[in-house]
């Protein structure tokens, strides 16, 4: 069981490293996010930075690692999709993903909790 947990930790650090800047930072953030539930880690997508907490971890993986929105990338890059409405914006990851593919895209993010969405 212990070996499996270490392996999962190392795999998570591997995909998180490019987002947080280094493997060492990924180790630090993974441990801090586990210990301190309100700990905010700093990530980066292209030129855009964002903060995330333990509760945002699954969204981060779905959008940036599992590439949940990649099926839209050609339409976004070509300008076929010109605006994006994100209801329940949380920390703005979908909007940041869209901006990575087309910096001229208009993005509207709606999030009721002001403390969650920071950018």
JSON list of C-alpha atoms in Angstrom, two decimals:
[
{"chain": "A", "resi": 1, "resn": "UNK", "atom": "CA", "xyz": [0.00, 0.00, 0.00]},
{"chain": "A", "resi": 2, "resn": "UNK", "atom": "CA", "xyz": [2.76, 2.46, 0.94]},
{"chain": "A", "resi": 3, "resn": "UNK", "atom": "CA", "xyz": [4.57, 1.87, -2.38]},
{"chain": "A", "resi": 4, "resn": "UNK", "atom": "CA", "xyz": [1.36, 2.67, -4.27]},
{"chain": "A", "resi": 5, "resn": "UNK", "atom": "CA", "xyz": [0.92, 5.98, -2.41]},
{"chain": "A", "resi": 6, "resn": "UNK", "atom": "CA", "xyz": [4.50, 6.98, -3.16]},
{"chain": "A", "resi": 7, "resn": "UNK", "atom": "CA", "xyz": [4.05, 6.06, -6.81]},
{"chain": "A", "resi": 8, "resn": "UNK", "atom": "CA", "xyz": [0.86, 8.16, -7.04]},
{"chain": "A", "resi": 9, "resn": "UNK", "atom": "CA", "xyz": [2.63, 11.07, -5.32]},
{"chain": "A", "resi": 10, "resn": "UNK", "atom": "CA", "xyz": [5.51, 10.90, -7.85]},
{"chain": "A", "resi": 11, "resn": "UNK", "atom": "CA", "xyz": [3.11, 10.67, -10.81]},
{"chain": "A", "resi": 12, "resn": "UNK", "atom": "CA", "xyz": [1.17, 13.69, -9.54]},
{"chain": "A", "resi": 13, "resn": "UNK", "atom": "CA", "xyz": [4.40, 15.65, -9.09]},
{"chain": "A", "resi": 14, "resn": "UNK", "atom": "CA", "xyz": [5.38, 14.80, -12.67]},
{"chain": "A", "resi": 15, "resn": "UNK", "atom": "CA", "xyz": [2.26, 16.33, -14.28]},
{"chain": "A", "resi": 16, "resn": "UNK", "atom": "CA", "xyz": [2.13, 19.21, -11.79]},
{"chain": "A", "resi": 17, "resn": "UNK", "atom": "CA", "xyz": [5.79, 20.24, -12.33]},
{"chain": "A", "resi": 18, "resn": "UNK", "atom": "CA", "xyz": [5.30, 22.24, -15.56]},
{"chain": "A", "resi": 19, "resn": "UNK", "atom": "CA", "xyz": [2.30, 24.03, -14.02]},
{"chain": "A", "resi": 20, "resn": "UNK", "atom": "CA", "xyz": [4.09, 25.12, -10.83]},
{"chain": "A", "resi": 21, "resn": "UNK", "atom": "CA", "xyz": [7.57, 25.56, -12.32]},
{"chain": "A", "resi": 22, "resn": "UNK", "atom": "CA", "xyz": [9.69, 22.66, -11.05]},
{"chain": "A", "resi": 23, "resn": "UNK", "atom": "CA", "xyz": [9.59, 19.16, -9.60]},
{"chain": "A", "resi": 24, "resn": "UNK", "atom": "CA", "xyz": [10.73, 20.48, -6.21]},
{"chain": "A", "resi": 25, "resn": "UNK", "atom": "CA", "xyz": [7.85, 23.02, -6.15]},
{"chain": "A", "resi": 26, "resn": "UNK", "atom": "CA", "xyz": [5.44, 20.24, -7.12]},
{"chain": "A", "resi": 27, "resn": "UNK", "atom": "CA", "xyz": [6.60, 18.13, -4.15]},
{"chain": "A", "resi": 28, "resn": "UNK", "atom": "CA", "xyz": [6.29, 21.11, -1.84]},
{"chain": "A", "resi": 29, "resn": "UNK", "atom": "CA", "xyz": [2.82, 22.05, -3.12]},
{"chain": "A", "resi": 30, "resn": "UNK", "atom": "CA", "xyz": [1.49, 18.48, -3.00]},
{"chain": "A", "resi": 31, "resn": "UNK", "atom": "CA", "xyz": [2.58, 18.09, 0.61]},
{"chain": "A", "resi": 32, "resn": "UNK", "atom": "CA", "xyz": [1.33, 21.57, 1.60]},
{"chain": "A", "resi": 33, "resn": "UNK", "atom": "CA", "xyz": [-2.02, 21.08, -0.16]},
{"chain": "A", "resi": 34, "resn": "UNK", "atom": "CA", "xyz": [-2.50, 17.80, 1.69]},
{"chain": "A", "resi": 35, "resn": "UNK", "atom": "CA", "xyz": [-1.61, 19.17, 5.13]},
{"chain": "A", "resi": 36, "resn": "UNK", "atom": "CA", "xyz": [-3.19, 22.62, 4.92]},
{"chain": "A", "resi": 37, "resn": "UNK", "atom": "CA", "xyz": [-6.57, 22.46, 3.16]},
{"chain": "A", "resi": 38, "resn": "UNK", "atom": "CA", "xyz": [-6.66, 26.26, 2.66]},
{"chain": "A", "resi": 39, "resn": "UNK", "atom": "CA", "xyz": [-3.10, 26.46, 1.33]},
{"chain": "A", "resi": 40, "resn": "UNK", "atom": "CA", "xyz": [-2.95, 28.29, -2.01]},
{"chain": "A", "resi": 41, "resn": "UNK", "atom": "CA", "xyz": [-0.42, 27.14, -4.57]},
{"chain": "A", "resi": 42, "resn": "UNK", "atom": "CA", "xyz": [0.61, 29.27, -7.52]},
{"chain": "A", "resi": 43, "resn": "UNK", "atom": "CA", "xyz": [0.36, 27.82, -11.02]},
{"chain": "A", "resi": 44, "resn": "UNK", "atom": "CA", "xyz": [0.95, 29.12, -14.51]},
{"chain": "A", "resi": 45, "resn": "UNK", "atom": "CA", "xyz": [-0.65, 28.44, -17.89]},
{"chain": "A", "resi": 46, "resn": "UNK", "atom": "CA", "xyz": [1.33, 30.22, -20.59]},
{"chain": "A", "resi": 47, "resn": "UNK", "atom": "CA", "xyz": [1.70, 33.85, -19.51]},
{"chain": "A", "resi": 48, "resn": "UNK", "atom": "CA", "xyz": [-1.21, 33.64, -17.04]},
{"chain": "A", "resi": 49, "resn": "UNK", "atom": "CA", "xyz": [-0.80, 32.79, -13.36]},
{"chain": "A", "resi": 50, "resn": "UNK", "atom": "CA", "xyz": [-3.48, 31.45, -11.08]},
{"chain": "A", "resi": 51, "resn": "UNK", "atom": "CA", "xyz": [-3.88, 30.24, -7.51]},
{"chain": "A", "resi": 52, "resn": "UNK", "atom": "CA", "xyz": [-5.33, 26.88, -6.60]},
{"chain": "A", "resi": 53, "resn": "UNK", "atom": "CA", "xyz": [-6.25, 24.96, -3.48]},
{"chain": "A", "resi": 54, "resn": "UNK", "atom": "CA", "xyz": [-6.68, 21.31, -2.65]},
{"chain": "A", "resi": 55, "resn": "UNK", "atom": "CA", "xyz": [-10.34, 21.52, -3.71]},
{"chain": "A", "resi": 56, "resn": "UNK", "atom": "CA", "xyz": [-9.28, 22.68, -7.23]},
{"chain": "A", "resi": 57, "resn": "UNK", "atom": "CA", "xyz": [-6.90, 19.80, -7.78]},
{"chain": "A", "resi": 58, "resn": "UNK", "atom": "CA", "xyz": [-9.28, 17.54, -9.75]},
{"chain": "A", "resi": 59, "resn": "UNK", "atom": "CA", "xyz": [-10.32, 20.40, -12.07]},
{"chain": "A", "resi": 60, "resn": "UNK", "atom": "CA", "xyz": [-6.67, 21.22, -12.65]},
{"chain": "A", "resi": 61, "resn": "UNK", "atom": "CA", "xyz": [-5.96, 17.64, -13.67]},
{"chain": "A", "resi": 62, "resn": "UNK", "atom": "CA", "xyz": [-9.08, 17.32, -15.86]},
{"chain": "A", "resi": 63, "resn": "UNK", "atom": "CA", "xyz": [-8.46, 20.54, -17.80]},
{"chain": "A", "resi": 64, "resn": "UNK", "atom": "CA", "xyz": [-4.67, 20.68, -18.06]},
{"chain": "A", "resi": 65, "resn": "UNK", "atom": "CA", "xyz": [-3.59, 17.03, -17.95]},
{"chain": "A", "resi": 66, "resn": "UNK", "atom": "CA", "xyz": [-6.53, 15.02, -19.26]},
{"chain": "A", "resi": 67, "resn": "UNK", "atom": "CA", "xyz": [-7.19, 17.85, -21.73]},
{"chain": "A", "resi": 68, "resn": "UNK", "atom": "CA", "xyz": [-10.96, 17.93, -21.29]},
{"chain": "A", "resi": 69, "resn": "UNK", "atom": "CA", "xyz": [-11.39, 20.86, -23.70]},
{"chain": "A", "resi": 70, "resn": "UNK", "atom": "CA", "xyz": [-8.92, 19.81, -26.41]},
{"chain": "A", "resi": 71, "resn": "UNK", "atom": "CA", "xyz": [-11.71, 18.79, -28.78]},
{"chain": "A", "resi": 72, "resn": "UNK", "atom": "CA", "xyz": [-12.45, 22.55, -29.12]},
{"chain": "A", "resi": 73, "resn": "UNK", "atom": "CA", "xyz": [-8.87, 23.67, -29.76]},
{"chain": "A", "resi": 74, "resn": "UNK", "atom": "CA", "xyz": [-9.13, 23.95, -33.57]},
{"chain": "A", "resi": 75, "resn": "UNK", "atom": "CA", "xyz": [-12.35, 25.98, -33.40]},
{"chain": "A", "resi": 76, "resn": "UNK", "atom": "CA", "xyz": [-10.83, 28.29, -30.77]},
{"chain": "A", "resi": 77, "resn": "UNK", "atom": "CA", "xyz": [-7.55, 28.78, -32.68]},
{"chain": "A", "resi": 78, "resn": "UNK", "atom": "CA", "xyz": [-9.34, 29.46, -35.98]},
{"chain": "A", "resi": 79, "resn": "UNK", "atom": "CA", "xyz": [-11.64, 32.07, -34.42]},
{"chain": "A", "resi": 80, "resn": "UNK", "atom": "CA", "xyz": [-14.77, 30.00, -35.05]},
{"chain": "A", "resi": 81, "resn": "UNK", "atom": "CA", "xyz": [-15.39, 30.31, -31.31]},
{"chain": "A", "resi": 82, "resn": "UNK", "atom": "CA", "xyz": [-15.09, 34.01, -30.45]},
{"chain": "A", "resi": 83, "resn": "UNK", "atom": "CA", "xyz": [-16.40, 34.09, -26.90]},
{"chain": "A", "resi": 84, "resn": "UNK", "atom": "CA", "xyz": [-16.80, 31.75, -23.98]},
{"chain": "A", "resi": 85, "resn": "UNK", "atom": "CA", "xyz": [-19.24, 31.86, -21.07]},
{"chain": "A", "resi": 86, "resn": "UNK", "atom": "CA", "xyz": [-18.05, 29.98, -17.99]},
{"chain": "A", "resi": 87, "resn": "UNK", "atom": "CA", "xyz": [-20.82, 29.63, -15.42]},
{"chain": "A", "resi": 88, "resn": "UNK", "atom": "CA", "xyz": [-19.35, 28.57, -12.10]},
{"chain": "A", "resi": 89, "resn": "UNK", "atom": "CA", "xyz": [-15.91, 29.90, -13.01]},
{"chain": "A", "resi": 90, "resn": "UNK", "atom": "CA", "xyz": [-14.18, 28.78, -9.78]},
{"chain": "A", "resi": 91, "resn": "UNK", "atom": "CA", "xyz": [-10.53, 29.75, -10.29]},
{"chain": "A", "resi": 92, "resn": "UNK", "atom": "CA", "xyz": [-10.92, 30.42, -14.03]},
{"chain": "A", "resi": 93, "resn": "UNK", "atom": "CA", "xyz": [-9.12, 27.36, -15.44]},
{"chain": "A", "resi": 94, "resn": "UNK", "atom": "CA", "xyz": [-11.39, 26.89, -18.47]},
{"chain": "A", "resi": 95, "resn": "UNK", "atom": "CA", "xyz": [-10.98, 30.56, -19.36]},
{"chain": "A", "resi": 96, "resn": "UNK", "atom": "CA", "xyz": [-7.20, 30.30, -19.02]},
{"chain": "A", "resi": 97, "resn": "UNK", "atom": "CA", "xyz": [-7.21, 27.22, -21.24]},
{"chain": "A", "resi": 98, "resn": "UNK", "atom": "CA", "xyz": [-9.17, 29.12, -23.91]},
{"chain": "A", "resi": 99, "resn": "UNK", "atom": "CA", "xyz": [-6.80, 32.12, -23.69]},
{"chain": "A", "resi": 100, "resn": "UNK", "atom": "CA", "xyz": [-3.87, 29.80, -24.24]},
{"chain": "A", "resi": 101, "resn": "UNK", "atom": "CA", "xyz": [-5.35, 28.91, -27.65]},
{"chain": "A", "resi": 102, "resn": "UNK", "atom": "CA", "xyz": [-6.62, 32.36, -28.67]},
{"chain": "A", "resi": 103, "resn": "UNK", "atom": "CA", "xyz": [-5.58, 35.48, -26.74]},
{"chain": "A", "resi": 104, "resn": "UNK", "atom": "CA", "xyz": [-8.27, 37.57, -28.49]},
{"chain": "A", "resi": 105, "resn": "UNK", "atom": "CA", "xyz": [-11.16, 35.43, -27.25]},
{"chain": "A", "resi": 106, "resn": "UNK", "atom": "CA", "xyz": [-13.77, 37.18, -25.07]},
{"chain": "A", "resi": 107, "resn": "UNK", "atom": "CA", "xyz": [-14.28, 35.27, -21.84]},
{"chain": "A", "resi": 108, "resn": "UNK", "atom": "CA", "xyz": [-17.09, 35.81, -19.36]},
{"chain": "A", "resi": 109, "resn": "UNK", "atom": "CA", "xyz": [-16.66, 33.93, -16.07]},
{"chain": "A", "resi": 110, "resn": "UNK", "atom": "CA", "xyz": [-19.39, 33.91, -13.47]},
{"chain": "A", "resi": 111, "resn": "UNK", "atom": "CA", "xyz": [-18.55, 32.89, -9.92]},
{"chain": "A", "resi": 112, "resn": "UNK", "atom": "CA", "xyz": [-20.73, 33.76, -6.94]},
{"chain": "A", "resi": 113, "resn": "UNK", "atom": "CA", "xyz": [-17.96, 33.43, -4.35]},
{"chain": "A", "resi": 114, "resn": "UNK", "atom": "CA", "xyz": [-15.53, 36.40, -4.64]},
{"chain": "A", "resi": 115, "resn": "UNK", "atom": "CA", "xyz": [-12.89, 34.60, -2.57]},
{"chain": "A", "resi": 116, "resn": "UNK", "atom": "CA", "xyz": [-12.58, 31.80, -5.12]},
{"chain": "A", "resi": 117, "resn": "UNK", "atom": "CA", "xyz": [-11.95, 33.66, -8.34]},
{"chain": "A", "resi": 118, "resn": "UNK", "atom": "CA", "xyz": [-8.77, 35.70, -8.27]},
{"chain": "A", "resi": 119, "resn": "UNK", "atom": "CA", "xyz": [-7.26, 37.07, -11.50]}
]
